[in-house]
CSV table of C-alpha atoms and ligand atoms in Angstrom, one decimal:
chain,number,residue,atom,x,y,z
A,1,MET,CA,17.4,2.6,17.4
A,2,LYS,CA,16.1,4.9,14.7
A,3,ILE,CA,15.1,3.9,11.2
A,4,LEU,CA,14.3,6.2,8.3
A,5,VAL,CA,11.5,5.0,6.0
A,6,ILE,CA,11.5,6.4,2.4
A,7,ASN,CA,8.7,6.1,-0.1
A,8,CYS,CA,9.8,7.7,-3.3
A,9,GLY,CA,7.7,8.8,-6.3
A,10,SER,CA,9.0,10.2,-9.6
A,11,SER,CA,8.7,13.9,-8.5
A,12,SER,CA,8.1,13.5,-4.8
A,13,PHE,CA,9.0,11.5,-1.7
A,14,LYS,CA,7.7,10.9,1.7
A,15,TYR,CA,9.8,10.1,4.8
A,16,GLN,CA,9.3,9.1,8.4
A,17,LEU,CA,11.9,8.7,11.1
A,18,TRP,CA,10.9,6.0,13.5
A,19,ASP,CA,12.1,5.3,17.0
A,20,MET,CA,12.0,1.5,17.1
A,21,GLN,CA,12.0,1.3,20.9
A,22,THR,CA,8.7,3.3,21.3
A,23,HIS,CA,7.3,2.6,17.8
A,24,LYS,CA,6.7,6.4,17.5
A,25,VAL,CA,7.3,8.6,14.6
A,26,LEU,CA,9.9,11.3,15.5
A,27,CYS,CA,9.7,13.3,12.3
A,28,SER,CA,7.8,12.8,9.0
A,29,GLY,CA,7.4,14.8,5.8
A,30,LEU,CA,6.8,15.1,2.2
A,31,VAL,CA,8.9,16.8,-0.6
A,32,GLU,CA,6.9,17.4,-3.7
A,33,ARG,CA,7.2,19.0,-7.2
A,34,ILE,CA,10.9,18.0,-7.4
A,35,GLY,CA,12.2,19.4,-10.7
A,36,ASP,CA,9.6,22.1,-10.9
A,37,ALA,CA,10.5,25.8,-10.7
A,38,VAL,CA,9.2,25.9,-7.1
A,39,GLY,CA,9.0,22.7,-5.0
A,40,ARG,CA,7.4,22.3,-1.6
A,41,LEU,CA,8.6,20.6,1.6
A,42,ILE,CA,6.3,19.8,4.6
A,43,HIS,CA,8.2,18.6,7.6
A,44,LYS,CA,6.6,17.6,11.0
A,45,LYS,CA,8.3,16.9,14.3
A,46,ASN,CA,6.3,14.7,16.6
A,47,PRO,CA,3.5,14.3,14.0
A,48,ASP,CA,-0.1,13.7,15.0
A,49,THR,CA,0.7,14.4,18.7
A,50,GLU,CA,-0.1,17.5,20.8
A,51,ALA,CA,3.6,18.4,20.5
A,52,GLU,CA,3.4,18.5,16.7
A,53,ARG,CA,5.6,21.2,15.1
A,54,LYS,CA,5.1,21.8,11.4
A,55,THR,CA,7.5,23.5,9.0
A,56,SER,CA,6.4,24.1,5.4
A,57,GLU,CA,8.6,25.8,2.9
A,58,ASP,CA,8.8,26.5,-0.8
A,59,GLY,CA,12.2,25.7,-2.3
A,60,VAL,CA,13.9,24.8,-5.4
A,61,PHE,CA,14.6,21.0,-5.5
A,62,PRO,CA,16.1,20.3,-8.9
A,63,ASP,CA,16.4,16.6,-8.1
A,64,HIS,CA,15.7,14.1,-5.3
A,65,THR,CA,19.3,14.6,-3.9
A,66,ALA,CA,18.5,18.3,-3.3
A,67,GLY,CA,15.3,17.5,-1.5
A,68,MET,CA,16.9,14.8,0.6
A,69,MET,CA,19.8,17.1,1.6
A,70,ARG,CA,17.2,19.6,2.9
A,71,VAL,CA,15.4,16.8,4.8
A,72,MET,CA,18.7,15.7,6.4
A,73,ALA,CA,19.4,19.3,7.5
A,74,LEU,CA,15.9,19.4,9.1
A,75,LEU,CA,16.3,16.0,10.8
A,76,THR,CA,19.4,17.4,12.6
A,77,ASP,CA,18.0,20.9,13.2
A,78,PRO,CA,17.9,21.7,17.0
A,79,GLU,CA,14.3,23.0,16.7
A,80,ALA,CA,12.7,21.0,13.9
A,81,GLY,CA,14.7,17.8,14.1
A,82,ALA,CA,15.2,14.8,16.4
A,83,LEU,CA,18.8,13.9,15.8
A,84,LYS,CA,22.1,15.3,16.9
A,85,GLU,CA,23.9,13.6,14.0
A,86,LEU,CA,22.8,11.7,11.0
A,87,SER,CA,24.9,8.7,12.2
A,88,GLU,CA,22.1,8.1,14.7
A,89,ILE,CA,20.0,6.6,11.8
A,90,SER,CA,20.6,2.9,12.1
A,91,ALA,CA,19.1,2.0,8.8
A,92,CYS,CA,16.9,3.1,5.9
A,93,GLY,CA,13.8,1.1,4.8
A,94,HIS,CA,12.8,1.8,1.2
A,95,ARG,CA,9.4,0.9,-0.2
A,96,VAL,CA,9.9,-0.8,-3.6
A,97,VAL,CA,6.8,-1.5,-5.5
A,98,GLN,CA,7.8,-4.4,-7.7
A,99,GLY,CA,10.0,-7.3,-6.5
A,100,GLY,CA,9.1,-9.7,-9.2
A,101,GLU,CA,9.8,-13.4,-8.5
A,102,GLU,CA,13.3,-12.5,-7.5
A,103,PHE,CA,12.5,-11.0,-4.2
A,104,THR,CA,10.2,-13.0,-1.9
A,105,LYS,CA,11.5,-11.1,1.2
A,106,SER,CA,13.0,-7.8,2.1
A,107,ALA,CA,16.6,-7.5,1.1
A,108,LEU,CA,19.7,-5.6,2.3
A,109,ILE,CA,20.6,-3.3,-0.6
A,110,THR,CA,23.9,-4.2,-2.4
A,111,GLU,CA,25.0,-3.3,-5.9
A,112,GLU,CA,23.7,-6.7,-7.0
A,113,VAL,CA,20.3,-6.2,-5.4
A,114,LEU,CA,20.0,-2.8,-6.9
A,115,ASP,CA,20.8,-4.2,-10.3
A,116,ASN,CA,18.1,-6.8,-10.0
A,117,VAL,CA,15.6,-4.1,-8.9
A,118,ARG,CA,16.6,-2.1,-12.0
A,119,LYS,CA,15.9,-5.2,-14.2
A,120,LEU,CA,12.4,-5.3,-12.8
A,121,SER,CA,11.6,-1.7,-14.0
A,122,PRO,CA,9.8,-2.9,-17.2
A,123,LEU,CA,7.2,-4.5,-14.9
A,124,ALA,CA,6.6,-1.3,-13.0
A,125,PRO,CA,7.8,1.5,-15.2
A,126,LEU,CA,6.1,4.3,-13.2
A,127,HIS,CA,7.2,3.1,-9.8
A,128,ASN,CA,10.4,1.1,-9.7
A,129,PRO,CA,12.7,3.8,-11.3
A,130,ALA,CA,11.5,6.3,-8.7
A,131,CYS,CA,12.2,3.8,-5.9
A,132,ILE,CA,15.7,3.2,-7.3
A,133,GLN,CA,16.3,6.9,-7.4
A,134,GLY,CA,15.5,7.2,-3.7
A,135,ILE,CA,17.8,4.3,-2.9
A,136,GLU,CA,20.7,5.8,-4.9
A,137,VAL,CA,20.3,9.2,-3.2
A,138,ILE,CA,20.4,7.8,0.3
A,139,MET,CA,23.4,5.6,-0.6
A,140,LYS,CA,25.1,8.8,-1.7
A,141,ILE,CA,24.2,11.0,1.3
A,142,LEU,CA,24.4,8.3,4.0
A,143,PRO,CA,27.1,5.9,2.6
A,144,ASP,CA,27.6,4.1,5.9
A,145,CYS,CA,23.9,3.6,6.6
A,146,PRO,CA,22.5,0.1,5.6
A,147,SER,CA,19.5,0.4,3.3
A,148,VAL,CA,16.8,-2.3,3.0
A,149,ALA,CA,14.4,-2.7,0.2
A,150,VAL,CA,10.9,-3.8,1.3
A,151,PHE,CA,8.7,-4.9,-1.6
A,152,ASP,CA,5.0,-4.4,-2.1
A,153,THR,CA,4.9,-7.8,-3.8
A,154,GLU,CA,6.8,-9.9,-1.2
A,155,PHE,CA,3.8,-10.8,1.0
A,156,HIS,CA,2.0,-12.2,-2.0
A,157,SER,CA,4.9,-14.5,-3.1
A,158,SER,CA,3.4,-17.4,-1.2
A,159,MET,CA,0.5,-17.6,-3.7
A,160,PRO,CA,0.3,-21.0,-5.4
A,161,PRO,CA,0.6,-21.2,-9.2
A,162,ARG,CA,-3.1,-21.7,-9.6
A,163,ALA,CA,-3.7,-18.3,-8.1
A,164,TYR,CA,-0.9,-16.4,-9.8
A,165,MET,CA,-0.9,-17.9,-13.3
A,166,TYR,CA,-3.0,-16.3,-16.1
A,167,ALA,CA,-4.4,-18.7,-18.7
A,168,LEU,CA,-2.3,-17.2,-21.5
A,169,PRO,CA,0.2,-19.2,-23.6
A,170,TYR,CA,2.7,-20.4,-21.0
A,171,GLU,CA,5.7,-18.9,-22.9
A,172,TYR,CA,4.5,-15.4,-21.9
A,173,TYR,CA,5.0,-16.3,-18.2
A,174,GLU,CA,8.4,-17.7,-19.0
A,175,ARG,CA,9.6,-15.0,-21.4
A,176,ASN,CA,7.7,-11.9,-20.3
A,177,ARG,CA,7.1,-12.7,-16.6
A,178,ILE,CA,3.4,-12.1,-17.0
A,179,ARG,CA,1.7,-13.4,-13.9
A,180,ARG,CA,-0.2,-12.0,-10.8
A,181,TYR,CA,2.2,-10.3,-8.4
A,182,GLY,CA,-0.3,-8.4,-6.2
A,183,PHE,CA,0.5,-5.1,-4.4
A,184,HIS,CA,-0.2,-3.4,-1.0
A,185,GLY,CA,1.6,-6.5,0.4
A,186,THR,CA,3.1,-4.6,3.3
A,187,SER,CA,-0.3,-3.5,4.4
A,188,HIS,CA,-2.0,-6.9,3.9
A,189,GLY,CA,0.7,-8.6,5.9
A,190,TYR,CA,0.6,-6.1,8.7
A,191,VAL,CA,-3.2,-6.1,8.9
A,192,ALA,CA,-3.4,-9.9,8.8
A,193,GLY,CA,-0.9,-10.0,11.7
A,194,LYS,CA,-2.8,-7.4,13.7
A,195,ALA,CA,-6.1,-9.2,13.1
A,196,ALA,CA,-4.6,-12.4,14.6
A,197,GLU,CA,-3.2,-10.4,17.5
A,198,PHE,CA,-6.6,-8.8,18.1
A,199,LEU,CA,-8.2,-12.3,18.2
A,200,GLY,CA,-5.5,-13.4,20.7
A,201,LYS,CA,-4.1,-16.1,18.3
A,202,ALA,CA,-0.9,-16.8,16.4
A,203,PRO,CA,-1.0,-15.8,12.7
A,204,GLU,CA,-0.6,-19.5,11.8
A,205,GLU,CA,-3.9,-20.3,13.4
A,206,VAL,CA,-6.0,-17.6,11.6
A,207,ASN,CA,-7.6,-17.2,8.2
A,208,VAL,CA,-8.3,-13.6,7.2
A,209,ILE,CA,-9.8,-11.8,4.3
A,210,VAL,CA,-8.1,-8.3,4.2
A,211,CYS,CA,-9.9,-5.5,2.4
A,212,HIS,CA,-7.4,-2.6,1.8
A,213,LEU,CA,-9.7,0.2,0.6
A,214,GLY,CA,-7.8,3.4,-0.1
A,215,ASN,CA,-7.4,5.3,-3.3
A,216,GLY,CA,-6.1,2.0,-4.6
A,217,CYS,CA,-8.0,-1.0,-3.3
A,218,SER,CA,-7.1,-4.6,-3.0
A,219,ILE,CA,-8.4,-7.7,-1.3
A,220,SER,CA,-6.4,-10.7,-0.1
A,221,ALA,CA,-7.1,-14.2,1.2
A,222,VAL,CA,-4.6,-14.9,4.0
A,223,ARG,CA,-4.3,-18.5,5.2
A,224,GLY,CA,-2.3,-19.0,8.4
A,225,GLY,CA,-0.4,-15.7,7.9
A,226,LYS,CA,0.5,-16.5,4.3
A,227,CYS,CA,-1.2,-14.9,1.2
A,228,ALA,CA,-3.2,-17.5,-0.7
A,229,ASP,CA,-4.6,-15.1,-3.3
A,230,THR,CA,-5.0,-11.4,-4.0
A,231,SER,CA,-7.1,-9.2,-6.3
A,232,MET,CA,-4.4,-7.0,-7.9
A,233,GLY,CA,-2.5,-8.7,-10.7
A,234,LEU,CA,0.4,-8.0,-13.0
A,235,THR,CA,-0.3,-4.4,-12.2
A,236,PRO,CA,-2.4,-2.5,-9.6
A,237,LEU,CA,-5.1,-2.0,-12.2
A,238,ALA,CA,-6.8,-5.4,-11.5
A,239,GLY,CA,-9.3,-6.4,-8.9
A,240,VAL,CA,-12.0,-4.4,-7.2
A,241,ILE,CA,-13.2,-1.0,-8.5
A,242,MET,CA,-11.0,1.9,-7.2
A,243,GLY,CA,-10.9,5.7,-7.1
A,244,THR,CA,-9.8,6.1,-10.7
A,245,ARG,CA,-8.9,2.5,-11.8
A,246,CYS,CA,-11.5,0.2,-13.4
A,247,GLY,CA,-10.5,-3.0,-11.6
A,248,ASP,CA,-11.6,-6.3,-13.3
A,249,ILE,CA,-13.2,-5.7,-16.7
A,250,ASP,CA,-13.7,-8.0,-19.8
A,251,PRO,CA,-10.1,-8.3,-21.1
A,252,ALA,CA,-11.5,-7.8,-24.6
A,253,ILE,CA,-12.5,-4.2,-23.9
A,254,PRO,CA,-9.2,-2.5,-24.5
A,255,ALA,CA,-8.9,-4.0,-28.0
A,256,TYR,CA,-12.5,-3.3,-28.8
A,257,LEU,CA,-12.2,0.3,-27.6
A,258,GLY,CA,-9.1,0.8,-29.7
A,259,ALA,CA,-10.8,-0.5,-32.8
A,260,GLN,CA,-14.0,1.5,-32.2
A,261,THR,CA,-12.4,4.8,-31.2
A,262,GLY,CA,-8.9,4.8,-32.7
A,263,LEU,CA,-7.4,5.5,-29.2
A,264,SER,CA,-3.8,4.3,-28.8
A,265,ALA,CA,-2.8,1.6,-26.4
A,266,ALA,CA,-1.1,4.2,-24.2
A,267,ARG,CA,-4.2,6.4,-24.1
A,268,ILE,CA,-6.5,3.4,-23.3
A,269,ASP,CA,-4.1,2.5,-20.5
A,270,ALA,CA,-4.3,6.0,-19.1
A,271,LEU,CA,-8.1,5.9,-19.4
A,272,LEU,CA,-8.3,2.7,-17.4
A,273,ASN,CA,-5.9,3.8,-14.7
A,274,ARG,CA,-6.8,7.5,-14.3
A,275,GLU,CA,-10.3,8.2,-15.7
A,276,SER,CA,-12.2,5.1,-14.7
A,277,GLY,CA,-13.3,3.5,-11.4
A,278,LEU,CA,-15.5,5.7,-9.1
A,279,LYS,CA,-14.4,8.8,-11.1
A,280,GLY,CA,-15.4,7.2,-14.4
A,281,ILE,CA,-18.9,6.5,-13.2
A,282,CYS,CA,-19.7,9.7,-11.3
A,283,GLY,CA,-16.8,12.2,-11.9
A,284,LEU,CA,-15.7,11.9,-8.2
A,285,ASN,CA,-13.0,9.7,-6.8
A,286,ASP,CA,-12.9,10.8,-3.1
A,287,MET,CA,-15.3,8.7,-1.1
A,288,ARG,CA,-16.2,11.7,1.1
A,289,ASP,CA,-17.3,13.6,-2.0
A,290,ILE,CA,-19.3,10.6,-3.2
A,291,HIS,CA,-21.2,10.4,0.1
A,292,ALA,CA,-21.9,14.2,-0.1
A,293,ALA,CA,-23.2,13.8,-3.7
A,294,CYS,CA,-25.3,10.8,-2.7
A,295,ALA,CA,-26.9,12.9,0.1
A,296,GLU,CA,-27.9,15.4,-2.6
A,297,GLY,CA,-29.6,12.7,-4.6
A,298,ASN,CA,-26.9,12.3,-7.3
A,299,ALA,CA,-27.9,9.0,-9.0
A,300,LYS,CA,-24.5,8.4,-10.6
A,301,ALA,CA,-22.7,8.8,-7.2
A,302,LYS,CA,-25.2,6.3,-5.8
A,303,LEU,CA,-24.5,3.9,-8.7
A,304,ALA,CA,-20.7,4.3,-8.2
A,305,LEU,CA,-20.9,3.5,-4.5
A,306,ASP,CA,-23.2,0.5,-5.2
A,307,MET,CA,-20.8,-0.9,-7.9
A,308,PHE,CA,-17.8,-0.3,-5.6
A,309,CYS,CA,-19.4,-2.3,-2.6
A,310,TYR,CA,-20.7,-5.0,-4.9
A,311,SER,CA,-17.2,-5.6,-6.4
A,312,ILE,CA,-15.8,-6.0,-2.9
A,313,LYS,CA,-18.6,-8.3,-1.9
A,314,LYS,CA,-17.9,-10.6,-4.8
A,315,TYR,CA,-14.2,-10.9,-3.8
A,316,ILE,CA,-15.2,-11.7,-0.2
A,317,GLY,CA,-17.4,-14.5,-1.5
A,318,ALA,CA,-14.6,-15.8,-3.8
A,319,TYR,CA,-12.0,-15.7,-1.0
A,320,TYR,CA,-14.3,-17.4,1.4
A,321,ALA,CA,-14.4,-20.3,-1.0
A,322,VAL,CA,-10.6,-20.1,-1.4
A,323,LEU,CA,-10.0,-20.3,2.3
A,324,GLY,CA,-12.8,-22.7,3.3
A,325,ARG,CA,-12.8,-21.3,6.8
A,326,VAL,CA,-12.7,-17.6,7.6
A,327,ASP,CA,-11.9,-16.3,11.1
A,328,ALA,CA,-11.8,-12.6,10.4
A,329,LEU,CA,-12.7,-10.1,7.7
A,330,ALA,CA,-10.5,-7.0,8.2
A,331,PHE,CA,-11.1,-3.5,6.7
A,332,THR,CA,-8.3,-1.1,6.4
A,333,ALA,CA,-6.9,2.1,4.7
A,334,GLY,CA,-8.7,5.4,4.2
A,335,ILE,CA,-12.1,4.0,3.2
A,336,GLY,CA,-11.9,0.7,5.1
A,337,GLU,CA,-11.0,2.5,8.4
A,338,ASN,CA,-13.3,5.5,8.1
A,339,ASP,CA,-16.4,4.6,6.0
A,340,ASN,CA,-19.1,2.8,8.0
A,341,VAL,CA,-21.4,3.0,5.1
A,342,THR,CA,-19.1,1.0,2.8
A,343,ARG,CA,-18.4,-1.5,5.5
A,344,ALA,CA,-22.1,-2.1,6.2
A,345,THR,CA,-23.1,-2.2,2.5
A,346,VAL,CA,-20.3,-4.7,1.7
A,347,CYS,CA,-21.4,-7.0,4.5
A,348,GLU,CA,-25.1,-6.8,3.9
A,349,GLY,CA,-26.7,-10.1,3.1
A,350,LEU,CA,-23.6,-12.2,4.1
A,351,GLU,CA,-25.2,-13.5,7.3
A,352,GLY,CA,-25.4,-16.9,5.7
A,353,LEU,CA,-21.5,-16.9,5.7
A,354,GLY,CA,-21.4,-15.8,9.3
A,355,ILE,CA,-20.5,-12.3,8.4
A,356,ALA,CA,-22.5,-9.5,10.0
A,357,VAL,CA,-22.0,-5.9,11.2
A,358,ASP,CA,-23.3,-4.5,14.5
A,359,THR,CA,-24.6,-1.1,13.6
A,360,ALA,CA,-23.6,0.7,16.8
A,361,ALA,CA,-20.1,-0.8,16.8
A,362,ASN,CA,-19.7,0.0,13.1
A,363,ASN,CA,-20.7,3.7,13.7
A,364,VAL,CA,-18.1,4.3,16.4
A,365,ARG,CA,-15.2,6.5,15.1
A,366,SER,CA,-11.8,5.4,16.4
A,367,SER,CA,-8.2,5.0,15.3
A,368,ASP,CA,-7.9,1.8,17.4
A,369,PRO,CA,-8.2,-1.8,16.0
A,370,ARG,CA,-11.8,-2.9,16.8
A,371,ALA,CA,-14.5,-5.5,16.2
A,372,ILE,CA,-17.7,-4.4,14.5
A,373,SER,CA,-19.4,-7.8,14.3
A,374,PRO,CA,-22.0,-8.9,16.9
A,375,LYS,CA,-20.6,-10.7,19.9
A,376,GLY,CA,-20.1,-14.4,19.3
A,377,ALA,CA,-20.2,-14.0,15.5
A,378,LYS,CA,-18.7,-16.9,13.4
A,379,VAL,CA,-16.5,-14.4,11.5
A,380,SER,CA,-15.0,-11.4,13.4
A,381,VAL,CA,-15.4,-8.3,11.2
A,382,LEU,CA,-12.6,-6.0,12.2
A,383,VAL,CA,-11.4,-2.5,11.5
A,384,ILE,CA,-7.6,-2.5,11.7
A,385,PRO,CA,-5.7,0.7,10.9
A,386,THR,CA,-2.9,-0.1,8.6
A,387,ASN,CA,0.7,1.3,9.1
A,388,GLU,CA,2.8,0.5,6.0
A,389,GLU,CA,5.6,2.7,7.2
A,390,LEU,CA,6.0,1.0,10.6
A,391,ALA,CA,5.8,-2.4,8.8
A,392,ILE,CA,8.6,-1.2,6.5
A,393,ALA,CA,10.7,-0.1,9.4
A,394,GLN,CA,10.1,-3.4,11.2
A,395,ALA,CA,11.0,-5.3,8.0
A,396,ALA,CA,14.3,-3.3,7.7
A,397,GLN,CA,15.1,-4.1,11.4
A,398,ARG,CA,14.4,-7.8,10.9
A,399,VAL,CA,16.6,-8.0,7.8
A,400,LEU,CA,19.5,-6.4,9.7
A,401,ARG,CA,19.0,-8.7,12.7
A,402,GLU,CA,18.9,-11.8,10.5
A,403,LEU,CA,22.2,-10.7,8.9
A,404,GLY,CA,23.7,-10.2,12.4
A,405,LYS,CA,24.2,-6.5,11.9
A,406,SER,CA,24.3,-4.8,15.3
A,407,LEU,CA,22.2,-1.7,15.4
B,501,ADP,P1,-3.9,6.0,-0.4
B,501,ADP,O1,-4.3,4.8,-1.2
B,501,ADP,O2,-3.6,7.1,-1.3
B,501,ADP,O3,-3.0,5.8,0.7
B,501,ADP,P2,-6.0,6.4,1.7
B,501,ADP,O4,-5.7,5.1,2.3
B,501,ADP,O5,-5.6,7.6,2.4
B,501,ADP,O6,-5.3,6.5,0.2
B,501,ADP,O7,-7.5,6.5,1.3
B,501,ADP,C1,-8.1,7.5,0.6
B,501,ADP,C2,-9.6,7.3,0.5
B,501,ADP,O8,-10.1,7.2,1.8
B,501,ADP,C3,-10.3,8.4,-0.2
B,501,ADP,O9,-11.3,7.9,-1.1
B,501,ADP,C4,-11.0,9.1,0.9
B,501,ADP,O10,-12.2,9.7,0.5
B,501,ADP,C5,-11.3,8.0,1.9
B,501,ADP,N1,-11.6,8.5,3.2
B,501,ADP,C6,-10.8,9.2,4.0
B,501,ADP,N2,-11.4,9.6,5.2
B,501,ADP,C7,-12.7,9.2,5.0
B,501,ADP,C8,-13.9,9.3,5.8
B,501,ADP,N3,-13.9,9.9,7.0
B,501,ADP,N4,-15.0,8.7,5.3
B,501,ADP,C9,-15.1,8.1,4.1
B,501,ADP,N5,-14.0,8.0,3.3
B,501,ADP,C10,-12.8,8.5,3.7
């Protein structure tokens, strides 16, 4: 059984073709600069293996349909592809960023579902319209292939009201749907499940704090496999400090900034999303560049790293209190999986909570799930590589099975 996973942006999309028997990626790729004079397609067969075969081409992709048509041709190409016919694709799994309160689990896409996703666009104006476009294109090109929407927010739908409500006048929740939704849910759910598996326990038995640290960063408190709280909010701007996003700040700052500088609300929004975070402090947002700058004695880079780790530590403390008992602290995504310095700094001084890092284990580079805490530690500190695409493919498979669709 083969499932095509689509992650669509406004002028680009990524795709992966999964073999669900072997859990291997058969082909993957990226189409970018859709709508520009010259677009670019990078396609890989057997990615990240010794047999990898990479095709990259410049082309004109006036819209997503044109890009997707080219991908379909590559997927069935005798050299570059992995399919004889497109009908071998059993289903498509689409990443959809905002599912609102309407979608607490992945859903088979029907006209009604698509209409409801459209209605959620005001809550995610940059993301949901792009996701919808991807769904519409696939429905046009592969009309007989079932499509499943997998929402970034769905894992967080188990949060209780005390965690998701903001202390604003209640009518803004009712009328404007202002509440915490949380994001990166596919990753948090996948990593919490893998952490339980690593400990040899069922997800229901395990409490985990998951630190997803990539360009975007979010922390979640997972009790018995269900999300109890998460750091991102109405939008992915909230929570810990990120590459270019400020994370939690005094909510009075935007109005104060506007009054002081005359900047418009839209300009301030862009400033908080794209010019703040690590980049705002030291001008760099890639953690590897920040380490290089720290090594050269750059004081602002050191401050940015220090602030970043401190903001994560504070969430770990908060979520320890939320959960009461913590079995595992799991690091994932680009920084979480690769950066031993961040992991060690975040955990420094938490021995009183039973959280500690074994330096030798922490310094090992590997792409396998692993423990980096000392043997017998009260809390297992783990590094768990995330795999949002596999989680999306599995969710799509689950939805179709539940609906009794034979694949
Ligand atoms: P995205 O959120 O876009 O999926 P990733 O999960 O790929 O992002 O994470 C990107 C971040 O991971 C960047 O800050 C990058 O510097 C960091 N990163 C990647 N590899 C390393 C590494 N070896 N050491 C430290 N940081 C790394």
